[in-house]
mmCIF file of N, CA and C and ligand atoms in Angstrom:
data_model
loop_
_atom_site.group_PDB
_atom_site.id
_atom_site.type_symbol
_atom_site.label_atom_id
_atom_site.label_comp_id
_atom_site.label_asym_id
_atom_site.label_seq_id
_atom_site.Cartn_x
_atom_site.Cartn_y
_atom_site.Cartn_z
ATOM 1 N N UNK A 1 -18.260 -99.026 -56.608
ATOM 2 C CA UNK A 1 -17.249 -97.990 -56.850
ATOM 3 C C UNK A 1 -17.939 -96.663 -57.148
ATOM 4 N N UNK A 2 -17.195 -95.597 -57.038
ATOM 5 C CA UNK A 2 -17.766 -94.282 -57.286
ATOM 6 C C UNK A 2 -18.016 -94.113 -58.779
ATOM 7 N N UNK A 3 -18.874 -93.127 -59.155
ATOM 8 C CA UNK A 3 -19.140 -92.891 -60.582
ATOM 9 C C UNK A 3 -17.884 -92.434 -61.323
ATOM 10 N N UNK A 4 -16.851 -92.033 -60.596
ATOM 11 C CA UNK A 4 -15.635 -91.532 -61.239
ATOM 12 C C UNK A 4 -14.439 -92.376 -60.837
ATOM 13 N N UNK A 5 -14.602 -93.687 -60.924
ATOM 14 C CA UNK A 5 -13.536 -94.557 -60.451
ATOM 15 C C UNK A 5 -12.298 -94.475 -61.339
ATOM 16 N N UNK A 6 -12.451 -93.920 -62.583
ATOM 17 C CA UNK A 6 -11.267 -93.739 -63.425
ATOM 18 C C UNK A 6 -10.524 -92.445 -63.087
ATOM 19 N N UNK A 7 -11.119 -91.589 -62.240
ATOM 20 C CA UNK A 7 -10.438 -90.382 -61.801
ATOM 21 C C UNK A 7 -10.306 -89.320 -62.871
ATOM 22 N N UNK A 8 -11.026 -89.444 -63.977
ATOM 23 C CA UNK A 8 -10.863 -88.492 -65.073
ATOM 24 C C UNK A 8 -11.779 -87.275 -64.952
ATOM 25 N N UNK A 9 -12.797 -87.376 -64.116
ATOM 26 C CA UNK A 9 -13.697 -86.255 -63.926
ATOM 27 C C UNK A 9 -13.297 -85.516 -62.658
ATOM 28 N N UNK A 10 -13.064 -84.175 -62.738
ATOM 29 C CA UNK A 10 -12.663 -83.466 -61.529
ATOM 30 C C UNK A 10 -13.733 -83.568 -60.446
ATOM 31 N N UNK A 11 -13.290 -83.526 -59.228
ATOM 32 C CA UNK A 11 -14.198 -83.728 -58.109
ATOM 33 C C UNK A 11 -15.134 -82.538 -57.927
ATOM 34 N N UNK A 12 -16.420 -82.818 -57.802
ATOM 35 C CA UNK A 12 -17.412 -81.791 -57.488
ATOM 36 C C UNK A 12 -17.329 -81.494 -56.003
ATOM 37 N N UNK A 13 -16.902 -80.282 -55.651
ATOM 38 C CA UNK A 13 -16.697 -79.943 -54.242
ATOM 39 C C UNK A 13 -17.968 -79.374 -53.622
ATOM 40 N N UNK A 14 -18.679 -78.549 -54.423
ATOM 41 C CA UNK A 14 -19.819 -77.842 -53.862
ATOM 42 C C UNK A 14 -20.613 -77.214 -54.985
ATOM 43 N N UNK A 15 -21.927 -77.101 -54.773
ATOM 44 C CA UNK A 15 -22.773 -76.412 -55.745
ATOM 45 C C UNK A 15 -23.926 -75.757 -55.015
ATOM 46 N N UNK A 16 -24.341 -74.593 -55.485
ATOM 47 C CA UNK A 16 -25.478 -73.940 -54.860
ATOM 48 C C UNK A 16 -25.728 -72.556 -55.423
ATOM 49 N N UNK A 17 -26.764 -71.937 -54.878
ATOM 50 C CA UNK A 17 -27.218 -70.643 -55.374
ATOM 51 C C UNK A 17 -26.619 -69.509 -54.535
ATOM 52 N N UNK A 18 -25.939 -68.579 -55.206
ATOM 53 C CA UNK A 18 -25.411 -67.391 -54.537
ATOM 54 C C UNK A 18 -25.771 -66.166 -55.367
ATOM 55 N N UNK A 19 -25.778 -65.023 -54.711
ATOM 56 C CA UNK A 19 -25.861 -63.780 -55.467
ATOM 57 C C UNK A 19 -24.456 -63.394 -55.901
ATOM 58 N N UNK A 20 -24.362 -62.956 -57.152
ATOM 59 C CA UNK A 20 -23.043 -62.708 -57.723
ATOM 60 C C UNK A 20 -23.047 -61.410 -58.520
ATOM 61 N N UNK A 21 -21.936 -60.692 -58.440
ATOM 62 C CA UNK A 21 -21.695 -59.610 -59.393
ATOM 63 C C UNK A 21 -20.216 -59.544 -59.704
ATOM 64 N N UNK A 22 -19.904 -59.294 -60.958
ATOM 65 C CA UNK A 22 -18.518 -59.077 -61.351
ATOM 66 C C UNK A 22 -18.233 -57.594 -61.183
ATOM 67 N N UNK A 23 -17.116 -57.243 -60.533
ATOM 68 C CA UNK A 23 -16.841 -55.820 -60.310
ATOM 69 C C UNK A 23 -15.578 -55.353 -61.017
ATOM 70 N N UNK A 24 -14.792 -56.287 -61.558
ATOM 71 C CA UNK A 24 -13.622 -55.876 -62.342
ATOM 72 C C UNK A 24 -13.255 -56.964 -63.336
ATOM 73 N N UNK A 25 -12.741 -56.515 -64.469
ATOM 74 C CA UNK A 25 -12.287 -57.412 -65.533
ATOM 75 C C UNK A 25 -10.873 -56.996 -65.912
ATOM 76 N N UNK A 26 -9.911 -57.870 -65.674
ATOM 77 C CA UNK A 26 -8.524 -57.533 -65.969
ATOM 78 C C UNK A 26 -8.060 -56.265 -65.265
ATOM 79 N N UNK A 27 -8.550 -56.069 -64.037
ATOM 80 C CA UNK A 27 -8.159 -54.907 -63.256
ATOM 81 C C UNK A 27 -8.977 -53.662 -63.545
ATOM 82 N N UNK A 28 -9.813 -53.720 -64.584
ATOM 83 C CA UNK A 28 -10.630 -52.555 -64.935
ATOM 84 C C UNK A 28 -11.998 -52.666 -64.263
ATOM 85 N N UNK A 29 -12.384 -51.622 -63.547
ATOM 86 C CA UNK A 29 -13.612 -51.635 -62.770
ATOM 87 C C UNK A 29 -14.847 -51.755 -63.670
ATOM 88 N N UNK A 30 -15.794 -52.545 -63.223
ATOM 89 C CA UNK A 30 -17.051 -52.713 -63.949
ATOM 90 C C UNK A 30 -18.208 -52.198 -63.098
ATOM 91 N N UNK A 31 -19.290 -51.844 -63.751
ATOM 92 C CA UNK A 31 -20.499 -51.487 -63.030
ATOM 93 C C UNK A 31 -21.114 -52.747 -62.425
ATOM 94 N N UNK A 32 -21.509 -52.633 -61.176
ATOM 95 C CA UNK A 32 -22.114 -53.764 -60.470
ATOM 96 C C UNK A 32 -23.443 -54.158 -61.080
ATOM 97 N N UNK A 33 -23.682 -55.444 -61.147
ATOM 98 C CA UNK A 33 -24.970 -55.936 -61.626
ATOM 99 C C UNK A 33 -25.258 -57.273 -60.924
ATOM 100 N N UNK A 34 -25.831 -57.199 -59.743
ATOM 101 C CA UNK A 34 -26.089 -58.406 -58.944
ATOM 102 C C UNK A 34 -27.119 -59.291 -59.621
ATOM 103 N N UNK A 35 -26.878 -60.596 -59.619
ATOM 104 C CA UNK A 35 -27.927 -61.519 -60.038
ATOM 105 C C UNK A 35 -27.684 -62.879 -59.398
ATOM 106 N N UNK A 36 -28.752 -63.643 -59.213
ATOM 107 C CA UNK A 36 -28.572 -64.982 -58.656
ATOM 108 C C UNK A 36 -27.823 -65.853 -59.647
ATOM 109 N N UNK A 37 -26.931 -66.670 -59.134
ATOM 110 C CA UNK A 37 -26.124 -67.515 -60.006
ATOM 111 C C UNK A 37 -25.996 -68.897 -59.371
ATOM 112 N N UNK A 38 -26.086 -69.907 -60.206
ATOM 113 C CA UNK A 38 -25.814 -71.260 -59.732
ATOM 114 C C UNK A 38 -24.304 -71.451 -59.811
ATOM 115 N N UNK A 39 -23.700 -71.646 -58.633
ATOM 116 C CA UNK A 39 -22.243 -71.673 -58.542
ATOM 117 C C UNK A 39 -21.787 -73.100 -58.273
ATOM 118 N N UNK A 40 -20.823 -73.562 -59.054
ATOM 119 C CA UNK A 40 -20.309 -74.920 -58.915
ATOM 120 C C UNK A 40 -18.801 -74.861 -58.716
ATOM 121 N N UNK A 41 -18.347 -75.478 -57.634
ATOM 122 C CA UNK A 41 -16.912 -75.573 -57.371
ATOM 123 C C UNK A 41 -16.471 -76.974 -57.750
ATOM 124 N N UNK A 42 -15.680 -77.058 -58.809
ATOM 125 C CA UNK A 42 -15.278 -78.369 -59.315
ATOM 126 C C UNK A 42 -13.816 -78.318 -59.735
ATOM 127 N N UNK A 43 -13.034 -79.250 -59.231
ATOM 128 C CA UNK A 43 -11.606 -79.240 -59.536
ATOM 129 C C UNK A 43 -10.985 -77.941 -59.069
ATOM 130 N N UNK A 44 -10.295 -77.245 -59.993
ATOM 131 C CA UNK A 44 -9.613 -75.991 -59.664
ATOM 132 C C UNK A 44 -10.441 -74.774 -60.054
ATOM 133 N N UNK A 45 -11.706 -74.978 -60.389
ATOM 134 C CA UNK A 45 -12.501 -73.894 -60.969
ATOM 135 C C UNK A 45 -13.797 -73.631 -60.222
ATOM 136 N N UNK A 46 -14.166 -72.367 -60.246
ATOM 137 C CA UNK A 46 -15.495 -71.959 -59.829
ATOM 138 C C UNK A 46 -16.262 -71.651 -61.116
ATOM 139 N N UNK A 47 -17.380 -72.333 -61.317
ATOM 140 C CA UNK A 47 -18.119 -72.207 -62.568
ATOM 141 C C UNK A 47 -19.482 -71.594 -62.277
ATOM 142 N N UNK A 48 -19.842 -70.584 -63.066
ATOM 143 C CA UNK A 48 -21.110 -69.878 -62.871
ATOM 144 C C UNK A 48 -22.089 -70.245 -63.984
ATOM 145 N N UNK A 49 -23.330 -70.526 -63.575
ATOM 146 C CA UNK A 49 -24.402 -70.808 -64.531
ATOM 147 C C UNK A 49 -25.501 -69.770 -64.370
ATOM 148 N N UNK A 50 -26.095 -69.405 -65.498
ATOM 149 C CA UNK A 50 -27.038 -68.302 -65.512
ATOM 150 C C UNK A 50 -28.395 -68.648 -64.911
ATOM 151 N N UNK A 51 -28.985 -69.697 -65.360
ATOM 152 C CA UNK A 51 -30.380 -69.952 -65.019
ATOM 153 C C UNK A 51 -30.486 -70.932 -63.854
ATOM 154 N N UNK A 52 -30.556 -70.413 -62.645
ATOM 155 C CA UNK A 52 -30.547 -71.303 -61.490
ATOM 156 C C UNK A 52 -31.710 -72.294 -61.492
ATOM 157 N N UNK A 53 -32.853 -71.882 -62.039
ATOM 158 C CA UNK A 53 -34.039 -72.750 -61.981
ATOM 159 C C UNK A 53 -33.836 -74.051 -62.738
ATOM 160 N N UNK A 54 -33.019 -73.995 -63.787
ATOM 161 C CA UNK A 54 -32.839 -75.200 -64.599
ATOM 162 C C UNK A 54 -31.631 -76.016 -64.149
ATOM 163 N N UNK A 55 -30.990 -75.589 -63.048
ATOM 164 C CA UNK A 55 -29.777 -76.281 -62.621
ATOM 165 C C UNK A 55 -30.040 -77.173 -61.402
ATOM 166 N N UNK A 56 -29.358 -78.279 -61.370
ATOM 167 C CA UNK A 56 -29.322 -79.132 -60.190
ATOM 168 C C UNK A 56 -27.869 -79.542 -59.987
ATOM 169 N N UNK A 57 -27.535 -80.056 -58.814
ATOM 170 C CA UNK A 57 -26.135 -80.423 -58.594
ATOM 171 C C UNK A 57 -25.584 -81.414 -59.619
ATOM 172 N N UNK A 58 -26.460 -82.188 -60.263
ATOM 173 C CA UNK A 58 -25.968 -83.177 -61.222
ATOM 174 C C UNK A 58 -25.924 -82.638 -62.649
ATOM 175 N N UNK A 59 -26.361 -81.390 -62.847
ATOM 176 C CA UNK A 59 -26.479 -80.897 -64.228
ATOM 177 C C UNK A 59 -25.336 -79.985 -64.639
ATOM 178 N N UNK A 60 -24.284 -79.913 -63.825
ATOM 179 C CA UNK A 60 -23.171 -79.021 -64.157
ATOM 180 C C UNK A 60 -22.302 -79.577 -65.269
ATOM 181 N N UNK A 61 -22.380 -80.880 -65.527
ATOM 182 C CA UNK A 61 -21.403 -81.543 -66.390
ATOM 183 C C UNK A 61 -21.431 -80.988 -67.811
ATOM 184 N N UNK A 62 -20.271 -80.956 -68.450
ATOM 185 C CA UNK A 62 -20.217 -80.453 -69.820
ATOM 186 C C UNK A 62 -21.252 -81.169 -70.691
ATOM 187 N N UNK A 63 -21.942 -80.424 -71.508
ATOM 188 C CA UNK A 63 -22.965 -81.016 -72.349
ATOM 189 C C UNK A 63 -24.354 -80.875 -71.765
ATOM 190 N N UNK A 64 -24.453 -80.906 -70.450
ATOM 191 C CA UNK A 64 -25.767 -80.794 -69.826
ATOM 192 C C UNK A 64 -26.246 -79.346 -69.769
ATOM 193 N N UNK A 65 -25.315 -78.412 -69.656
ATOM 194 C CA UNK A 65 -25.693 -77.006 -69.642
ATOM 195 C C UNK A 65 -24.461 -76.170 -69.916
ATOM 196 N N UNK A 66 -24.699 -74.936 -70.289
ATOM 197 C CA UNK A 66 -23.597 -74.074 -70.720
ATOM 198 C C UNK A 66 -23.255 -73.093 -69.598
ATOM 199 N N UNK A 67 -22.015 -73.150 -69.093
ATOM 200 C CA UNK A 67 -21.652 -72.195 -68.051
ATOM 201 C C UNK A 67 -21.615 -70.775 -68.599
ATOM 202 N N UNK A 68 -21.983 -69.836 -67.768
ATOM 203 C CA UNK A 68 -21.879 -68.417 -68.113
ATOM 204 C C UNK A 68 -20.410 -68.001 -68.115
ATOM 205 N N UNK A 69 -19.692 -68.445 -67.083
ATOM 206 C CA UNK A 69 -18.264 -68.154 -67.020
ATOM 207 C C UNK A 69 -17.609 -69.094 -66.026
ATOM 208 N N UNK A 70 -16.290 -69.082 -66.035
ATOM 209 C CA UNK A 70 -15.540 -70.001 -65.199
ATOM 210 C C UNK A 70 -14.299 -69.284 -64.680
ATOM 211 N N UNK A 71 -13.960 -69.546 -63.428
ATOM 212 C CA UNK A 71 -12.857 -68.848 -62.780
ATOM 213 C C UNK A 71 -11.803 -69.862 -62.335
ATOM 214 N N UNK A 72 -10.562 -69.633 -62.744
ATOM 215 C CA UNK A 72 -9.453 -70.469 -62.291
ATOM 216 C C UNK A 72 -9.037 -70.003 -60.890
ATOM 217 N N UNK A 73 -9.074 -70.901 -59.934
ATOM 218 C CA UNK A 73 -8.817 -70.515 -58.543
ATOM 219 C C UNK A 73 -7.332 -70.497 -58.182
ATOM 220 N N UNK A 74 -6.469 -70.955 -59.091
ATOM 221 C CA UNK A 74 -5.037 -70.983 -58.759
ATOM 222 C C UNK A 74 -4.513 -69.555 -58.569
ATOM 223 N N UNK A 75 -4.003 -69.274 -57.372
ATOM 224 C CA UNK A 75 -3.473 -67.942 -57.073
ATOM 225 C C UNK A 75 -4.532 -66.909 -56.731
ATOM 226 N N UNK A 76 -5.804 -67.332 -56.686
ATOM 227 C CA UNK A 76 -6.884 -66.388 -56.375
ATOM 228 C C UNK A 76 -6.852 -65.994 -54.902
ATOM 229 N N UNK A 77 -7.489 -64.873 -54.608
ATOM 230 C CA UNK A 77 -7.563 -64.363 -53.225
ATOM 231 C C UNK A 77 -9.013 -64.145 -52.828
ATOM 232 N N UNK A 78 -9.328 -64.486 -51.593
ATOM 233 C CA UNK A 78 -10.647 -64.229 -51.026
ATOM 234 C C UNK A 78 -10.533 -63.219 -49.890
ATOM 235 N N UNK A 79 -11.487 -62.283 -49.848
ATOM 236 C CA UNK A 79 -11.525 -61.310 -48.752
ATOM 237 C C UNK A 79 -12.969 -61.018 -48.379
ATOM 238 N N UNK A 80 -13.310 -61.154 -47.096
ATOM 239 C CA UNK A 80 -14.598 -60.627 -46.622
ATOM 240 C C UNK A 80 -14.584 -59.120 -46.783
ATOM 241 N N UNK A 81 -15.705 -58.540 -47.155
ATOM 242 C CA UNK A 81 -15.751 -57.090 -47.309
ATOM 243 C C UNK A 81 -17.062 -56.501 -46.795
ATOM 244 N N UNK A 82 -16.933 -55.381 -46.066
ATOM 245 C CA UNK A 82 -18.110 -54.597 -45.679
ATOM 246 C C UNK A 82 -18.183 -53.303 -46.482
ATOM 247 N N UNK A 83 -17.133 -53.029 -47.235
ATOM 248 C CA UNK A 83 -17.028 -51.726 -47.906
ATOM 249 C C UNK A 83 -17.570 -51.747 -49.338
ATOM 250 N N UNK A 84 -17.546 -52.906 -49.971
ATOM 251 C CA UNK A 84 -17.839 -52.938 -51.408
ATOM 252 C C UNK A 84 -19.309 -53.135 -51.730
ATOM 253 N N UNK A 85 -20.131 -53.315 -50.692
ATOM 254 C CA UNK A 85 -21.558 -53.477 -50.897
ATOM 255 C C UNK A 85 -22.286 -53.140 -49.608
ATOM 256 N N UNK A 86 -23.535 -52.709 -49.758
ATOM 257 C CA UNK A 86 -24.380 -52.504 -48.571
ATOM 258 C C UNK A 86 -24.976 -53.820 -48.097
ATOM 259 N N UNK A 87 -24.845 -54.871 -48.911
ATOM 260 C CA UNK A 87 -25.394 -56.172 -48.518
ATOM 261 C C UNK A 87 -24.530 -56.794 -47.422
ATOM 262 N N UNK A 88 -25.144 -57.667 -46.631
ATOM 263 C CA UNK A 88 -24.370 -58.416 -45.638
ATOM 264 C C UNK A 88 -23.806 -59.676 -46.283
ATOM 265 N N UNK A 89 -22.841 -60.289 -45.592
ATOM 266 C CA UNK A 89 -22.315 -61.602 -46.029
ATOM 267 C C UNK A 89 -21.717 -61.566 -47.436
ATOM 268 N N UNK A 90 -20.847 -60.610 -47.679
ATOM 269 C CA UNK A 90 -20.233 -60.472 -49.005
ATOM 270 C C UNK A 90 -18.736 -60.764 -48.912
ATOM 271 N N UNK A 91 -18.259 -61.617 -49.807
ATOM 272 C CA UNK A 91 -16.809 -61.692 -49.964
ATOM 273 C C UNK A 91 -16.410 -61.449 -51.409
ATOM 274 N N UNK A 92 -15.165 -60.988 -51.554
ATOM 275 C CA UNK A 92 -14.615 -60.698 -52.876
ATOM 276 C C UNK A 92 -13.665 -61.809 -53.279
ATOM 277 N N UNK A 93 -13.784 -62.230 -54.505
ATOM 278 C CA UNK A 93 -12.865 -63.196 -55.106
ATOM 279 C C UNK A 93 -12.097 -62.474 -56.200
ATOM 280 N N UNK A 94 -10.765 -62.486 -56.090
ATOM 281 C CA UNK A 94 -9.933 -61.862 -57.132
ATOM 282 C C UNK A 94 -9.028 -62.914 -57.757
ATOM 283 N N UNK A 95 -9.065 -62.999 -59.077
ATOM 284 C CA UNK A 95 -8.238 -63.979 -59.780
ATOM 285 C C UNK A 95 -6.880 -63.375 -60.109
ATOM 286 N N UNK A 96 -5.917 -64.219 -60.480
ATOM 287 C CA UNK A 96 -4.583 -63.713 -60.860
ATOM 288 C C UNK A 96 -4.659 -62.791 -62.077
ATOM 289 N N UNK A 97 -5.700 -62.959 -62.887
ATOM 290 C CA UNK A 97 -5.825 -62.132 -64.096
ATOM 291 C C UNK A 97 -6.525 -60.802 -63.814
ATOM 292 N N UNK A 98 -6.855 -60.546 -62.555
ATOM 293 C CA UNK A 98 -7.461 -59.261 -62.203
ATOM 294 C C UNK A 98 -8.961 -59.194 -62.428
ATOM 295 N N UNK A 99 -9.595 -60.366 -62.486
ATOM 296 C CA UNK A 99 -11.055 -60.379 -62.487
ATOM 297 C C UNK A 99 -11.542 -60.444 -61.041
ATOM 298 N N UNK A 100 -12.538 -59.620 -60.730
ATOM 299 C CA UNK A 100 -13.039 -59.565 -59.364
ATOM 300 C C UNK A 100 -14.543 -59.792 -59.333
ATOM 301 N N UNK A 101 -14.955 -60.617 -58.382
ATOM 302 C CA UNK A 101 -16.364 -60.953 -58.203
ATOM 303 C C UNK A 101 -16.742 -60.732 -56.745
ATOM 304 N N UNK A 102 -17.968 -60.303 -56.506
ATOM 305 C CA UNK A 102 -18.531 -60.351 -55.168
ATOM 306 C C UNK A 102 -19.537 -61.486 -55.127
ATOM 307 N N UNK A 103 -19.485 -62.257 -54.050
ATOM 308 C CA UNK A 103 -20.446 -63.347 -53.842
ATOM 309 C C UNK A 103 -21.138 -63.107 -52.503
ATOM 310 N N UNK A 104 -22.449 -63.379 -52.481
ATOM 311 C CA UNK A 104 -23.247 -63.028 -51.305
ATOM 312 C C UNK A 104 -24.379 -64.022 -51.097
ATOM 313 N N UNK A 105 -24.715 -64.230 -49.826
ATOM 314 C CA UNK A 105 -25.917 -64.989 -49.475
ATOM 315 C C UNK A 105 -26.538 -64.359 -48.249
ATOM 316 N N UNK A 106 -27.851 -64.384 -48.165
ATOM 317 C CA UNK A 106 -28.521 -63.903 -46.959
ATOM 318 C C UNK A 106 -28.289 -64.853 -45.785
ATOM 319 N N UNK A 107 -27.864 -66.077 -46.075
ATOM 320 C CA UNK A 107 -27.706 -67.100 -45.036
ATOM 321 C C UNK A 107 -26.252 -67.161 -44.578
ATOM 322 N N UNK A 108 -26.013 -66.733 -43.332
ATOM 323 C CA UNK A 108 -24.647 -66.623 -42.810
ATOM 324 C C UNK A 108 -23.877 -67.934 -42.934
ATOM 325 N N UNK A 109 -24.490 -69.031 -42.494
ATOM 326 C CA UNK A 109 -23.778 -70.316 -42.462
ATOM 327 C C UNK A 109 -23.397 -70.749 -43.876
ATOM 328 N N UNK A 110 -24.297 -70.483 -44.814
ATOM 329 C CA UNK A 110 -24.068 -70.896 -46.193
ATOM 330 C C UNK A 110 -22.893 -70.148 -46.823
ATOM 331 N N UNK A 111 -22.847 -68.833 -46.612
ATOM 332 C CA UNK A 111 -21.758 -68.071 -47.245
ATOM 333 C C UNK A 111 -20.433 -68.404 -46.572
ATOM 334 N N UNK A 112 -20.446 -68.700 -45.268
ATOM 335 C CA UNK A 112 -19.202 -69.099 -44.571
ATOM 336 C C UNK A 112 -18.687 -70.434 -45.113
ATOM 337 N N UNK A 113 -19.603 -71.355 -45.379
ATOM 338 C CA UNK A 113 -19.205 -72.645 -45.966
ATOM 339 C C UNK A 113 -18.538 -72.452 -47.318
ATOM 340 N N UNK A 114 -19.129 -71.560 -48.126
ATOM 341 C CA UNK A 114 -18.547 -71.300 -49.455
ATOM 342 C C UNK A 114 -17.162 -70.705 -49.326
ATOM 343 N N UNK A 115 -17.036 -69.721 -48.417
ATOM 344 C CA UNK A 115 -15.730 -69.078 -48.222
ATOM 345 C C UNK A 115 -14.681 -70.127 -47.851
ATOM 346 N N UNK A 116 -15.018 -70.953 -46.867
ATOM 347 C CA UNK A 116 -14.069 -71.958 -46.374
ATOM 348 C C UNK A 116 -13.718 -72.971 -47.453
ATOM 349 N N UNK A 117 -14.727 -73.423 -48.178
ATOM 350 C CA UNK A 117 -14.490 -74.454 -49.192
ATOM 351 C C UNK A 117 -13.631 -73.919 -50.334
ATOM 352 N N UNK A 118 -13.914 -72.681 -50.783
ATOM 353 C CA UNK A 118 -13.109 -72.087 -51.862
ATOM 354 C C UNK A 118 -11.681 -71.839 -51.368
ATOM 355 N N UNK A 119 -11.557 -71.328 -50.133
ATOM 356 C CA UNK A 119 -10.217 -71.061 -49.584
ATOM 357 C C UNK A 119 -9.413 -72.359 -49.491
ATOM 358 N N UNK A 120 -10.062 -73.444 -49.123
ATOM 359 C CA UNK A 120 -9.371 -74.745 -49.051
ATOM 360 C C UNK A 120 -8.823 -75.161 -50.410
ATOM 361 N N UNK A 121 -9.589 -74.915 -51.469
ATOM 362 C CA UNK A 121 -9.111 -75.244 -52.817
ATOM 363 C C UNK A 121 -7.919 -74.351 -53.183
ATOM 364 N N UNK A 122 -8.025 -73.045 -52.885
ATOM 365 C CA UNK A 122 -6.914 -72.123 -53.162
ATOM 366 C C UNK A 122 -5.664 -72.568 -52.407
ATOM 367 N N UNK A 123 -5.827 -72.946 -51.140
ATOM 368 C CA UNK A 123 -4.682 -73.396 -50.325
ATOM 369 C C UNK A 123 -4.074 -74.666 -50.909
ATOM 370 N N UNK A 124 -4.916 -75.591 -51.343
ATOM 371 C CA UNK A 124 -4.421 -76.834 -51.948
ATOM 372 C C UNK A 124 -3.603 -76.531 -53.201
ATOM 373 N N UNK A 125 -4.101 -75.605 -54.037
ATOM 374 C CA UNK A 125 -3.386 -75.250 -55.267
ATOM 375 C C UNK A 125 -2.079 -74.544 -54.941
ATOM 376 N N UNK A 126 -2.045 -73.744 -53.857
ATOM 377 C CA UNK A 126 -0.808 -73.066 -53.436
ATOM 378 C C UNK A 126 0.273 -74.070 -53.071
ATOM 379 N N UNK A 127 -0.142 -75.229 -52.556
ATOM 380 C CA UNK A 127 0.831 -76.230 -52.103
ATOM 381 C C UNK A 127 1.339 -77.101 -53.251
ATOM 382 N N UNK A 128 0.669 -77.060 -54.386
ATOM 383 C CA UNK A 128 1.051 -77.936 -55.507
ATOM 384 C C UNK A 128 2.356 -77.497 -56.162
HETATM 385 O O1 LIG B 1 -21.597 -49.858 -55.314
HETATM 386 P P1 LIG B 1 -22.953 -49.323 -55.704
HETATM 387 O O2 LIG B 1 -22.921 -48.450 -56.901
HETATM 388 O O3 LIG B 1 -23.692 -48.726 -54.548
HETATM 389 O O4 LIG B 1 -23.746 -50.632 -56.163
HETATM 390 C C1 LIG B 1 -25.137 -50.633 -56.306
HETATM 391 C C2 LIG B 1 -25.502 -50.499 -57.756
HETATM 392 O O5 LIG B 1 -24.861 -51.519 -58.502
HETATM 393 C C3 LIG B 1 -26.994 -50.656 -57.933
HETATM 394 O O6 LIG B 1 -27.322 -50.606 -59.306
HETATM 395 P P2 LIG B 1 -27.599 -49.179 -60.029
HETATM 396 O O7 LIG B 1 -26.263 -48.535 -60.155
HETATM 397 O O8 LIG B 1 -28.211 -49.560 -61.348
HETATM 398 O O9 LIG B 1 -28.528 -48.447 -59.117
HETATM 399 C C4 LIG B 1 -27.482 -51.994 -57.406
HETATM 400 O O10 LIG B 1 -28.877 -52.074 -57.537
HETATM 401 C C5 LIG B 1 -27.099 -52.155 -55.950
HETATM 402 O O11 LIG B 1 -27.476 -53.456 -55.537
HETATM 403 C C6 LIG B 1 -25.626 -51.932 -55.723
HETATM 404 O O12 LIG B 1 -25.317 -51.835 -54.366
HETATM 405 P P3 LIG B 1 -25.132 -53.014 -53.316
HETATM 406 O O13 LIG B 1 -24.883 -52.280 -52.023
HETATM 407 O O14 LIG B 1 -26.418 -53.785 -53.311
HETATM 408 O O15 LIG B 1 -23.952 -53.879 -53.694
#
């Protein structure tokens, strides 16, 4: 059986290293500050961890490490953007509470996978 045969642990959808910056908090614009972040998509949340070097896909669990922040994906919006950064492969994530993040990877296929996987979770939550 799977390690979560009781179904009490939310499903780990995806984990990996992305460049991240928060650009708004509650609708208020913030100064950009890009940094690498270990990003974990689990259940209805996108969870950010600070120190990518100490993270592995199995170390996201509560108690194993402390998330920097966590984003509720219910009602969130994703948009590819060429205007908000000079970097390539950037999309914006906006939460219902008006928090906005840019996520980026130099690897086209990788950032497309993240976009699709996060959008699938948002779509699933929209149908609930
Ligand atoms: O939107 P901006 O102001 O061009 O964003 C750049 C700044 O955040 C810059 O930091 P300083 O304001 O301390 O110079 C960053 O180093 C750049 O990476 C930001 O631009 P990009 O195009 O990389 O998102």
